[in-house]
Amino acid sequence: MKHDFIEKLKNDKNNSFINTIDNDINDDDIIVSISDEYALKDIKMTAGSKMLEDFTPKYTASVVKNIIDNGYKIIGKTNMDEFGIISHLSKPYFGANEDITDKNAYFSSSLAIKNDLVDIAIINDNSGVSRISANYLELYGFKPTFGTTSRAGVIQTFNTFGQTAAISKDYNNIYDLFNQIAKKENNDLLSLENNEFKKDINSIDYKDMKIAIINDVENLIKSKDIKDKYLTSIELLKDKGLNIESIDLDLENIKLVTDILSNTEFSSNMNRYNGIIYGHRTEEYNNTTELFEKSRSEGFGLDVKERIVLGLSFINGENHDNIYEVARKNRNILWTLFDNLFKNYDLIITPVSPYNLEDFNNLNSIDELLYNDIFTSFANLYGAPSISIPINSGILATAGKLNDSKLIYLAKVLGE
Amino acid sequence: MNDEILKKIYKSAGLLYIEDEAKNISNDLEDIILKATRIEKLEGIETYNTINFSDLRDNSEGDTFSVEEALYNTKQSKYSYFEIKEFVE
């Protein structure tokens, strides 16, 4: 047996896993974890929430089926903050990642890799969790082009932003995995053919590619050491002979568009958990309204309630036209802007996050926590592939849609 | 957020209004909502008036329809299930 998984898990104080799966492991098997938002037939799926504590799906998510069919061994379901909402008002329902923080379970998938429990961790990246958490632990985090895998069987939270992503110590593992599982499927109309991973990783060569860095991006970085190391990283890219030019991009306004639309989607998606079709049902109620309100109030944690209220605030009364509609139209304009930008540049390079790990763990307000995704989330808004590369406290590269292999090429160049 | 709006949103969210909890959430959301009210309209938003079917589906022709038409149904959903249910009842 390659991994003495259960034994290691007994000593894991990080609550990295919610469920383990009985699977025979051979020496040459590649071990995979999936976060607890992916359906696996007859195994509980909680999304880290009391609301779904007793929910057992009768189906397996398409992407998970593809992982299994290609010979990967899934050995457990990793813990997560409730429905992927980072905890700060309440503790995560299935425990926090104690080695790093007592506040949230944000690092569960990355810790499964860091502690050698698995080779690849699968997680749904809605605004940057795969890339940011991986980078804090000096791992690779990679989100492919939106639609590379089917969303069928994945809990829908931020459905036009989320994409199955992978975390690993080795970018070759990630590339090989998506080579096997990237697939257009009829059960998700927005899935597409992504042939990028069929290219031979050893022969891909984009040495003439043009890289854009964003003017004054260092002013958006909050931790001084991240700022210093980012500037060093740019020098490193130049030393590698890469062609770098500066562009203007208003990341703060783009981030605001992302926050408005994603949280509105989230509040809408949470409507299905009413104690009747899905979710926790309260024990005592006198009518259906009371059943809904009590079930939802007992089932959801404070952070989820906060995001529901936030999403509804953006469409409440006049805000519908003045905030939500403006953001929705801005998104279309931004899609065109990024289409044009990626005609001229192969990659955009930024830091991964504005805060170092210590400062990140001290964040207390939702505004600050959302800000931590400022560099990662535009890839989710646009549907672009993006990778965090763990050098010099991390750099984030984002490519145009269906140009995923350029990111792996960069990881290869920087790893040499 | 004032109390009446907060209560209305809680009702709309299908959540029990628990005053301390709601106020705690409201305080935490103050900055992000304020920021959202200042969202800048990007250049080109005023002339944004059509959607191409081909933007939505790969296999459709290049027909267009007005944004107002496209938004009509979206706007109907500005009220949540819980508000509509309350109205019907």
mmCIF file with all atom_site columns, C-alpha atoms in Angstrom, chain B residues 3-64:
data_model
loop_
_atom_site.group_PDB
_atom_site.id
_atom_site.type_symbol
_atom_site.label_atom_id
_atom_site.label_alt_id
_atom_site.label_comp_id
_atom_site.label_asym_id
_atom_site.label_entity_id
_atom_site.label_seq_id
_atom_site.pdbx_PDB_ins_code
_atom_site.Cartn_x
_atom_site.Cartn_y
_atom_site.Cartn_z
_atom_site.occupancy
_atom_site.B_iso_or_equiv
_atom_site.pdbx_formal_charge
_atom_site.auth_seq_id
_atom_site.auth_comp_id
_atom_site.auth_asym_id
_atom_site.auth_atom_id
_atom_site.pdbx_PDB_model_num
ATOM 1  C CA . ASP B 1 3  ? -34.020 47.715 10.294  1.00 0.00 ? 3  ASP B CA 1
ATOM 2  C CA . GLU B 1 4  ? -37.031 47.650 7.982   1.00 0.00 ? 4  GLU B CA 1
ATOM 3  C CA . ILE B 1 5  ? -34.959 46.781 4.910   1.00 0.00 ? 5  ILE B CA 1
ATOM 4  C CA . LEU B 1 6  ? -33.022 44.180 6.886   1.00 0.00 ? 6  LEU B CA 1
ATOM 5  C CA . LYS B 1 7  ? -36.258 42.552 8.083   1.00 0.00 ? 7  LYS B CA 1
ATOM 6  C CA . LYS B 1 8  ? -37.613 42.561 4.532   1.00 0.00 ? 8  LYS B CA 1
ATOM 7  C CA . ILE B 1 9  ? -34.457 40.924 3.204   1.00 0.00 ? 9  ILE B CA 1
ATOM 8  C CA . TYR B 1 10 ? -34.528 38.295 5.959   1.00 0.00 ? 10 TYR B CA 1
ATOM 9  C CA . LYS B 1 11 ? -38.157 37.551 5.040   1.00 0.00 ? 11 LYS B CA 1
ATOM 10 C CA . SER B 1 12 ? -37.190 37.355 1.397   1.00 0.00 ? 12 SER B CA 1
ATOM 11 C CA . ALA B 1 13 ? -34.298 35.036 2.287   1.00 0.00 ? 13 ALA B CA 1
ATOM 12 C CA . GLY B 1 14 ? -36.640 32.668 4.136   1.00 0.00 ? 14 GLY B CA 1
ATOM 13 C CA . LEU B 1 15 ? -34.683 33.176 7.362   1.00 0.00 ? 15 LEU B CA 1
ATOM 14 C CA . LEU B 1 16 ? -35.953 33.832 10.865  1.00 0.00 ? 16 LEU B CA 1
ATOM 15 C CA . TYR B 1 17 ? -35.163 37.400 11.881  1.00 0.00 ? 17 TYR B CA 1
ATOM 16 C CA . ILE B 1 18 ? -33.007 37.178 14.998  1.00 0.00 ? 18 ILE B CA 1
ATOM 17 C CA . GLU B 1 19 ? -32.156 40.751 15.895  1.00 0.00 ? 19 GLU B CA 1
ATOM 18 C CA . ASP B 1 20 ? -28.613 40.382 17.276  1.00 0.00 ? 20 ASP B CA 1
ATOM 19 C CA . GLU B 1 21 ? -27.553 38.053 14.498  1.00 0.00 ? 21 GLU B CA 1
ATOM 20 C CA . ALA B 1 22 ? -29.086 40.232 11.784  1.00 0.00 ? 22 ALA B CA 1
ATOM 21 C CA . LYS B 1 23 ? -27.447 43.398 13.137  1.00 0.00 ? 23 LYS B CA 1
ATOM 22 C CA . ASN B 1 24 ? -24.086 41.676 13.374  1.00 0.00 ? 24 ASN B CA 1
ATOM 23 C CA . ILE B 1 25 ? -24.398 40.621 9.734   1.00 0.00 ? 25 ILE B CA 1
ATOM 24 C CA . SER B 1 26 ? -25.648 44.039 8.693   1.00 0.00 ? 26 SER B CA 1
ATOM 25 C CA . ASN B 1 27 ? -22.654 45.764 10.330  1.00 0.00 ? 27 ASN B CA 1
ATOM 26 C CA . ASP B 1 28 ? -20.235 43.387 8.641   1.00 0.00 ? 28 ASP B CA 1
ATOM 27 C CA . LEU B 1 29 ? -21.846 44.052 5.242   1.00 0.00 ? 29 LEU B CA 1
ATOM 28 C CA . GLU B 1 30 ? -21.820 47.834 5.550   1.00 0.00 ? 30 GLU B CA 1
ATOM 29 C CA . ASP B 1 31 ? -18.554 48.464 3.666   1.00 0.00 ? 31 ASP B CA 1
ATOM 30 C CA . ILE B 1 32 ? -19.138 46.057 0.796   1.00 0.00 ? 32 ILE B CA 1
ATOM 31 C CA . ILE B 1 33 ? -22.682 47.315 0.147   1.00 0.00 ? 33 ILE B CA 1
ATOM 32 C CA . LEU B 1 34 ? -21.500 50.919 0.257   1.00 0.00 ? 34 LEU B CA 1
ATOM 33 C CA . LYS B 1 35 ? -18.774 50.034 -2.229  1.00 0.00 ? 35 LYS B CA 1
ATOM 34 C CA . ALA B 1 36 ? -21.326 48.349 -4.502  1.00 0.00 ? 36 ALA B CA 1
ATOM 35 C CA . THR B 1 37 ? -23.508 51.452 -4.616  1.00 0.00 ? 37 THR B CA 1
ATOM 36 C CA . ARG B 1 38 ? -20.529 53.259 -6.134  1.00 0.00 ? 38 ARG B CA 1
ATOM 37 C CA . ILE B 1 39 ? -20.041 50.762 -8.960  1.00 0.00 ? 39 ILE B CA 1
ATOM 38 C CA . GLU B 1 40 ? -18.732 52.492 -12.079 1.00 0.00 ? 40 GLU B CA 1
ATOM 39 C CA . LYS B 1 41 ? -20.521 51.995 -15.371 1.00 0.00 ? 41 LYS B CA 1
ATOM 40 C CA . LEU B 1 42 ? -17.892 50.844 -17.833 1.00 0.00 ? 42 LEU B CA 1
ATOM 41 C CA . GLU B 1 43 ? -17.386 52.632 -21.112 1.00 0.00 ? 43 GLU B CA 1
ATOM 42 C CA . GLY B 1 44 ? -19.795 51.247 -23.700 1.00 0.00 ? 44 GLY B CA 1
ATOM 43 C CA . ILE B 1 45 ? -22.551 50.376 -21.238 1.00 0.00 ? 45 ILE B CA 1
ATOM 44 C CA . GLU B 1 46 ? -24.911 52.998 -22.719 1.00 0.00 ? 46 GLU B CA 1
ATOM 45 C CA . THR B 1 47 ? -24.661 51.475 -26.177 1.00 0.00 ? 47 THR B CA 1
ATOM 46 C CA . TYR B 1 48 ? -24.981 47.981 -24.859 1.00 0.00 ? 48 TYR B CA 1
ATOM 47 C CA . ASN B 1 49 ? -28.354 47.114 -26.291 1.00 0.00 ? 49 ASN B CA 1
ATOM 48 C CA . THR B 1 50 ? -28.331 43.783 -28.053 1.00 0.00 ? 50 THR B CA 1
ATOM 49 C CA . ILE B 1 51 ? -27.390 40.230 -27.282 1.00 0.00 ? 51 ILE B CA 1
ATOM 50 C CA . ASN B 1 52 ? -26.311 37.835 -30.007 1.00 0.00 ? 52 ASN B CA 1
ATOM 51 C CA . PHE B 1 53 ? -27.871 34.405 -29.822 1.00 0.00 ? 53 PHE B CA 1
ATOM 52 C CA . SER B 1 54 ? -24.493 33.086 -30.913 1.00 0.00 ? 54 SER B CA 1
ATOM 53 C CA . ASP B 1 55 ? -23.017 34.502 -27.694 1.00 0.00 ? 55 ASP B CA 1
ATOM 54 C CA . LEU B 1 56 ? -25.299 32.179 -25.800 1.00 0.00 ? 56 LEU B CA 1
ATOM 55 C CA . ARG B 1 57 ? -25.235 29.025 -27.906 1.00 0.00 ? 57 ARG B CA 1
ATOM 56 C CA . ASP B 1 58 ? -22.528 27.797 -30.271 1.00 0.00 ? 58 ASP B CA 1
ATOM 57 C CA . ASN B 1 59 ? -24.947 26.310 -32.762 1.00 0.00 ? 59 ASN B CA 1
ATOM 58 C CA . SER B 1 60 ? -27.379 29.227 -33.216 1.00 0.00 ? 60 SER B CA 1
ATOM 59 C CA . GLU B 1 61 ? -27.571 31.751 -36.040 1.00 0.00 ? 61 GLU B CA 1
ATOM 60 C CA . GLY B 1 62 ? -26.573 35.372 -35.607 1.00 0.00 ? 62 GLY B CA 1
ATOM 61 C CA . ASP B 1 63 ? -30.054 36.710 -34.716 1.00 0.00 ? 63 ASP B CA 1
ATOM 62 C CA . THR B 1 64 ? -30.322 39.398 -32.052 1.00 0.00 ? 64 THR B CA 1
#
